[in-house]
Coordinates of C-alpha atoms in Angstrom, one line a residue:
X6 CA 200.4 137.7 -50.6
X7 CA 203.6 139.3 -49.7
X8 CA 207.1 137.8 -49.2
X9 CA 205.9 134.3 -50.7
X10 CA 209.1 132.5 -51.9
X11 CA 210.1 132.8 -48.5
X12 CA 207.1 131.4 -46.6
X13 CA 207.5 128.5 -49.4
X14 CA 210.8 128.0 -48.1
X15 CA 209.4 127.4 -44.3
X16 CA 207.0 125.1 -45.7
X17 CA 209.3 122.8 -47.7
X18 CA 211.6 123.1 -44.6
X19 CA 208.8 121.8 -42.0
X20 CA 207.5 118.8 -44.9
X21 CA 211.1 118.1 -44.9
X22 CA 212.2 117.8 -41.5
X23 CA 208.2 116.2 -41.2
X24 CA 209.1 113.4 -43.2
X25 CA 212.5 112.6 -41.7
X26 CA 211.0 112.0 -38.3
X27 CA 212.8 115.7 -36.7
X28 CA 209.4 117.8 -36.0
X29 CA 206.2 115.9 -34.8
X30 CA 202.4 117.5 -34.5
X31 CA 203.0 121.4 -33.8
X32 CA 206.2 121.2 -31.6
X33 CA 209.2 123.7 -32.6
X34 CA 209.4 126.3 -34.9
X35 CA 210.8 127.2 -38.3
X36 CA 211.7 130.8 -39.9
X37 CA 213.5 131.9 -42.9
X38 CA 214.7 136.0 -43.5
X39 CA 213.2 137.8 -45.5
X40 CA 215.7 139.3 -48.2
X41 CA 216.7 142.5 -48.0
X42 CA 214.2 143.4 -45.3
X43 CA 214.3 143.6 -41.8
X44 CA 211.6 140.5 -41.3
X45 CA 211.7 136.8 -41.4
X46 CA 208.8 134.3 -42.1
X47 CA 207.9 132.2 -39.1
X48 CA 206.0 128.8 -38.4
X49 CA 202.1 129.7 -36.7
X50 CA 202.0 129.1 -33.1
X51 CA 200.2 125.3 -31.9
X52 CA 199.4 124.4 -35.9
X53 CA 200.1 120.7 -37.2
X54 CA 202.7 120.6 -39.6
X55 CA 201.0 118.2 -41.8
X56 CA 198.2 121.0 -42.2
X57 CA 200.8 124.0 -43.0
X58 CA 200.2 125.7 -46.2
X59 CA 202.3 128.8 -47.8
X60 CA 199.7 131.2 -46.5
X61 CA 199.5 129.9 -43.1
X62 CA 203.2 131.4 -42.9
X63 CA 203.6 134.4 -40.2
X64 CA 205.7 137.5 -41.1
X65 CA 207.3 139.0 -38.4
X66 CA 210.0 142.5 -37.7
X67 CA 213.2 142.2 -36.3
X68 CA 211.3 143.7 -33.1
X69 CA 209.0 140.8 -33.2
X70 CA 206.1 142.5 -34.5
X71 CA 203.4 140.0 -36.3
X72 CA 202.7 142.2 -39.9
X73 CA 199.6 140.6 -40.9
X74 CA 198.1 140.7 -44.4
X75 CA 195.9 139.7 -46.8
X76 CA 196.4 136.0 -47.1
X77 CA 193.5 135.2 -45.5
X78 CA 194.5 132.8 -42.8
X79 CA 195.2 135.5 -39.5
X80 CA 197.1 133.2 -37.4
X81 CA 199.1 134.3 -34.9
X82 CA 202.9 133.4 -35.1
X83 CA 205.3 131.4 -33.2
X84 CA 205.8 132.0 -28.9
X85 CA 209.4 132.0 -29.8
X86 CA 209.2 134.7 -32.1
X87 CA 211.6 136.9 -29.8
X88 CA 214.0 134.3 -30.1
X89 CA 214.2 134.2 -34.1
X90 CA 214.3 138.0 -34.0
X91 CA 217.5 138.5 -31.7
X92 CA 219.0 135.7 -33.6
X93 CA 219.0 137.3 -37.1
X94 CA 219.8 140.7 -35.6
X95 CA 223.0 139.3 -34.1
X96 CA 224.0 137.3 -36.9
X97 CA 223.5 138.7 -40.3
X98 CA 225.1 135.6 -41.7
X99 CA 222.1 133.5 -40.6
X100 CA 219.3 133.2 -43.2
X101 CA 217.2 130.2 -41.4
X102 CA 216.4 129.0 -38.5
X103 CA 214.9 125.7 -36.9
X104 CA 214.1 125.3 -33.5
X105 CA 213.1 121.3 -33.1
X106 CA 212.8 119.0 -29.5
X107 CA 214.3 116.1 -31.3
X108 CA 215.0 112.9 -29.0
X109 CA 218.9 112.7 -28.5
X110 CA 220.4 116.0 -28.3
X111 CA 217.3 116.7 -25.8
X112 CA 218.4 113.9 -23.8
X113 CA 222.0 116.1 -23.8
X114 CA 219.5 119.1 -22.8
X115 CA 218.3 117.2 -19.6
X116 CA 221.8 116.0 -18.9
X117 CA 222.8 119.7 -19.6
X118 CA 225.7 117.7 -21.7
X119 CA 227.7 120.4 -23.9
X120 CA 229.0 118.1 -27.1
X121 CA 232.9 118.4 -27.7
X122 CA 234.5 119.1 -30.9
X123 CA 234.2 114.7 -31.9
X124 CA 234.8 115.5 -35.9
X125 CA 236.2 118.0 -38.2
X126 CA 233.3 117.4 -39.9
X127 CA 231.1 118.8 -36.9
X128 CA 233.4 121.7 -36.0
X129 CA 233.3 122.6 -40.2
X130 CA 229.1 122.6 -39.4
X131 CA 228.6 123.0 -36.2
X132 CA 231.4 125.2 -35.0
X133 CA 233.8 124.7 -31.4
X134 CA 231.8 122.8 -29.8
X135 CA 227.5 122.5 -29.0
X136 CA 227.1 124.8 -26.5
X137 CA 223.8 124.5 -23.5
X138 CA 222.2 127.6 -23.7
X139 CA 221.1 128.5 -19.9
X140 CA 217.4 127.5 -19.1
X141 CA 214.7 130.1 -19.4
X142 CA 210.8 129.7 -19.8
X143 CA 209.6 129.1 -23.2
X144 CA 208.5 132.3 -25.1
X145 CA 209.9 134.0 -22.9
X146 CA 212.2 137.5 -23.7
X147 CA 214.6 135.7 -20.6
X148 CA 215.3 132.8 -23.7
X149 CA 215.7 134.7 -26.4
X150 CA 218.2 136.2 -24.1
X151 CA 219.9 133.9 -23.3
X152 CA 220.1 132.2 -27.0
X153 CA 221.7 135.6 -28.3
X154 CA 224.1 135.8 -26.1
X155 CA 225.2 132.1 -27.4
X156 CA 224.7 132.0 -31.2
X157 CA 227.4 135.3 -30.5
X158 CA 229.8 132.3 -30.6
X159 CA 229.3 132.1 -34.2
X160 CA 228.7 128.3 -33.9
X161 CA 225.8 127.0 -36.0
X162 CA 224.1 124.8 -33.5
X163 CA 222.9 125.0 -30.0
X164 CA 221.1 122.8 -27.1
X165 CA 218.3 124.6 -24.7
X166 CA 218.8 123.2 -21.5
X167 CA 215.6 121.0 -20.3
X168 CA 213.8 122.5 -23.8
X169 CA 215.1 121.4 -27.1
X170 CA 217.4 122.7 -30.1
X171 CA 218.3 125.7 -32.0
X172 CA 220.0 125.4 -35.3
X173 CA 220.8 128.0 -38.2
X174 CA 222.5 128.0 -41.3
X175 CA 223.3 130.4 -44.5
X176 CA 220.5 129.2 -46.2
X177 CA 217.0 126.7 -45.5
X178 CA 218.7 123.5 -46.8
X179 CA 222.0 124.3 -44.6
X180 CA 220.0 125.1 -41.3
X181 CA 218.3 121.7 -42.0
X182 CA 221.1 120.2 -42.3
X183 CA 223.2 121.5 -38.9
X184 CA 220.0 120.3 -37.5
X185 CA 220.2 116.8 -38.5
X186 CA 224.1 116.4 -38.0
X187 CA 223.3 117.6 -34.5
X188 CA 220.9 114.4 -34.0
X189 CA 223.8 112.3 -35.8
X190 CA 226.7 113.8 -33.5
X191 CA 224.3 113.7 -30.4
X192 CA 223.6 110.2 -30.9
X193 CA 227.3 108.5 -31.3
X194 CA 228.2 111.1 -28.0
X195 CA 225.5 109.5 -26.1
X196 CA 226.7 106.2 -26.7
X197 CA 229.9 107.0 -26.4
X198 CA 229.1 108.1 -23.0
X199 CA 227.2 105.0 -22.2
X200 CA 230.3 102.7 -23.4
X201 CA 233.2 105.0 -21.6
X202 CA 232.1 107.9 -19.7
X203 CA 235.1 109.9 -19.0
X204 CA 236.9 108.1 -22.0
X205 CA 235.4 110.5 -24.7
X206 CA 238.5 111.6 -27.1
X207 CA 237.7 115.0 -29.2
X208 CA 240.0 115.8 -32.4
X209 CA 243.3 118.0 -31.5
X210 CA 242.7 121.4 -31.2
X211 CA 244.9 122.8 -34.2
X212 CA 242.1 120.9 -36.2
X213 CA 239.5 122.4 -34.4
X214 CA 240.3 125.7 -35.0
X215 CA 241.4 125.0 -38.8
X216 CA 237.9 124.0 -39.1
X217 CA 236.3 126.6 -37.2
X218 CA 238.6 129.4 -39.0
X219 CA 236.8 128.3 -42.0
X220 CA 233.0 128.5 -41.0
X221 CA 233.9 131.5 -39.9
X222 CA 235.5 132.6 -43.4
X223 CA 231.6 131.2 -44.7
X224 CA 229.7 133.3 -42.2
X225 CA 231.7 136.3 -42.7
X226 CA 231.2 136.4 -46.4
X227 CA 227.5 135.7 -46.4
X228 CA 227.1 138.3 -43.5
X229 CA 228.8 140.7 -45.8
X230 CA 226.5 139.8 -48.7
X231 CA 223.6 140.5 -46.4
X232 CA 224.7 143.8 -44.7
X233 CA 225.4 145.3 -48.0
X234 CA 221.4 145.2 -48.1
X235 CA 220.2 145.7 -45.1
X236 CA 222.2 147.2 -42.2
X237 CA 221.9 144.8 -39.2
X238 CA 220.4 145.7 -36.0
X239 CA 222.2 143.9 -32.9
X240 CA 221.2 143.6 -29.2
X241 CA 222.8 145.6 -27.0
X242 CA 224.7 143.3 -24.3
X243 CA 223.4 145.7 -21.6
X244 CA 219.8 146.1 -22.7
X245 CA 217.1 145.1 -20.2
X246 CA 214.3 142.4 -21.3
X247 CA 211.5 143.9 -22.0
X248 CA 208.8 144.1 -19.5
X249 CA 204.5 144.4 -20.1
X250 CA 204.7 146.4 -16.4
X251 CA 207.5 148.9 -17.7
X252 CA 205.2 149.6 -20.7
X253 CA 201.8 150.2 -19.2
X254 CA 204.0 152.2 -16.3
X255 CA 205.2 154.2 -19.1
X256 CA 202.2 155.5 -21.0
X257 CA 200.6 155.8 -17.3
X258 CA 203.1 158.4 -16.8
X259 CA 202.8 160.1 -20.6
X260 CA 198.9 160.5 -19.9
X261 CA 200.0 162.1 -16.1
X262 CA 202.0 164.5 -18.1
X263 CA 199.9 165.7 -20.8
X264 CA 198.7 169.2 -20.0
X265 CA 194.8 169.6 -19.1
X266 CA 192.9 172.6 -20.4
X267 CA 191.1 174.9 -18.4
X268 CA 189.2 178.6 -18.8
X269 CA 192.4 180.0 -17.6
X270 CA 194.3 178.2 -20.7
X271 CA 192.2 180.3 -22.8
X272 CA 193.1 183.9 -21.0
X273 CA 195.9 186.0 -23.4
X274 CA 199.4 185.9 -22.1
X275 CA 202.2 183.9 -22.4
X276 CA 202.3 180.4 -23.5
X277 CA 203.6 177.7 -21.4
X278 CA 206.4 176.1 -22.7
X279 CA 206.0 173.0 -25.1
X280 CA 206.5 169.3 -22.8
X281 CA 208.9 168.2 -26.0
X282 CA 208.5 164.6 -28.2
X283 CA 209.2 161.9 -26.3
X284 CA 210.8 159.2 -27.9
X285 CA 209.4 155.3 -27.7
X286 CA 211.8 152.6 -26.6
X287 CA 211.2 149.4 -29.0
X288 CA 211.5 146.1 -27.0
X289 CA 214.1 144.0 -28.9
X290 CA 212.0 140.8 -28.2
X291 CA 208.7 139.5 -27.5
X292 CA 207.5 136.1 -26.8

């Protein structure tokens, strides 16, 4: 079995975050990156948590291509797979991800509710502030979208409107970790809300940044550490989704050009000139 501490590392994140109430049945998703590789190790798609087992762990490319081997259990990996990909290309600070539907900061994803910088101790974590990533379908390349364009920000935590969660850290134990100071912060906002709304007092914003300046001191070093391996790949702002109708159209056309042979193919003379390599675009996200 290939890539094994870090499927062991997915595991022990899922029995923790199992245990601590924050992932229930076979809802959200869990990756790790694979060091010095351009993969990461991903949860199975609609498979109980309770059941998971080191080689029921998915290993899947930056483009989001499931690499399948010998461990014997051939499941296929998580819907949100595009997601996890565009976040480690765009962050090469970000060695784990966990994408949960825990109960309060989902309430702030139906409210669509950003969270303000409340503590130093959040900002330090968390970053600015807990953004709302824009709704999209689930699985879809439309959400991956629209969660790279966020975790950009360099803040560590994130809230899909009308969905669920999105938190990533340096390491497993640190993604857990933004993940269940989310719940914490989401839970005394919420009530803070219900007590005063409008009343809500955030931390001055010299204090903010102070604390922001150094997450970002940790993410830059860490991103450094990883680049030195393995040059990132990022997401080009510009770049279309990819789209299953744009692909079929495409080698539709590449069979429409490939030269047919006839008798008068075989007749001496000149040859006609070559139709050249044509180059395949890779999607930079799948669902």
């Amino acid at each position: 079995m290939q890539h094994r501490l870090s499927r062991q590392h997915v595991v022990d994140m899922c029995r923790t975050m199992l245990a601590r109430g924050y992932l229930k049945a076979t809802e959200g998703n869990v990756s790790v990156r694979v060091p010095g590789h351009r993969l990461y190790a991903v949860t199975p798609s609609n498979y109980d948590y309770d059941r998971m087992r080191v080689e029921d762990i998915c290993i899947v490319d930056f483009d989001g291509k499931h690499l399948p081997d010998d461990s014997g259990a051939d499941l296929k990996p998580s819907i949100e797979c595009g997601m996890h990909a565009n976040i480690y290309r765009e962050r090469p600070d970000v060695n784990a991800i966990v994408h949960t539907h825990q109960p309060y900061a989902s309430a702030l994803a139906f409210l669509r509710k950003p969270i303000p910088a409340l503590t130093d101790e959040q900002v330090r974590f968390l970053g600015r502030e807990v953004a709302i990533i824009d709704y999209a379908p689930s699985g879809t390349s439309f959400l991956a979208r629209n969660v790279q364009k966020k975790v950009a920000s360099g803040d560590n935590a994130f809230i899909i409107a009308n969905h669920g969660v999105v938190a990533v850290g340096t390491d497993p134990d640190r993604a857990v970790f933004n993940m269940a100071l989310l719940e914490k912060v989401s839970i005394a906002y919420l009530l803070a809300l219900t007590s005063e709304a409008g009343k809500v007092y955030t931390i001055p914003t010299a204090i903010r940044e102070i604390a922001f300046g150094k997450l970002r001191a940790d993410e830059k070093r860490i991103a450094a550490q990883i680049t030195e391996a393995v040059e990132p790949l990022r997401v080009p702002a510009d770049e279309e989704p990819p789209s299953a109708d744009a692909a079929a159209a495409q080698v539709t056309a590449a069979d429409a050009d490939r030269p047919h042979h006839t008798d008068a193919d075989q007749q001496p003379g000149p040859r006609p000139p070559g139709s050249g390599t044509r180059s395949a675009s890779t999607p930079t996200s799948t669902t």
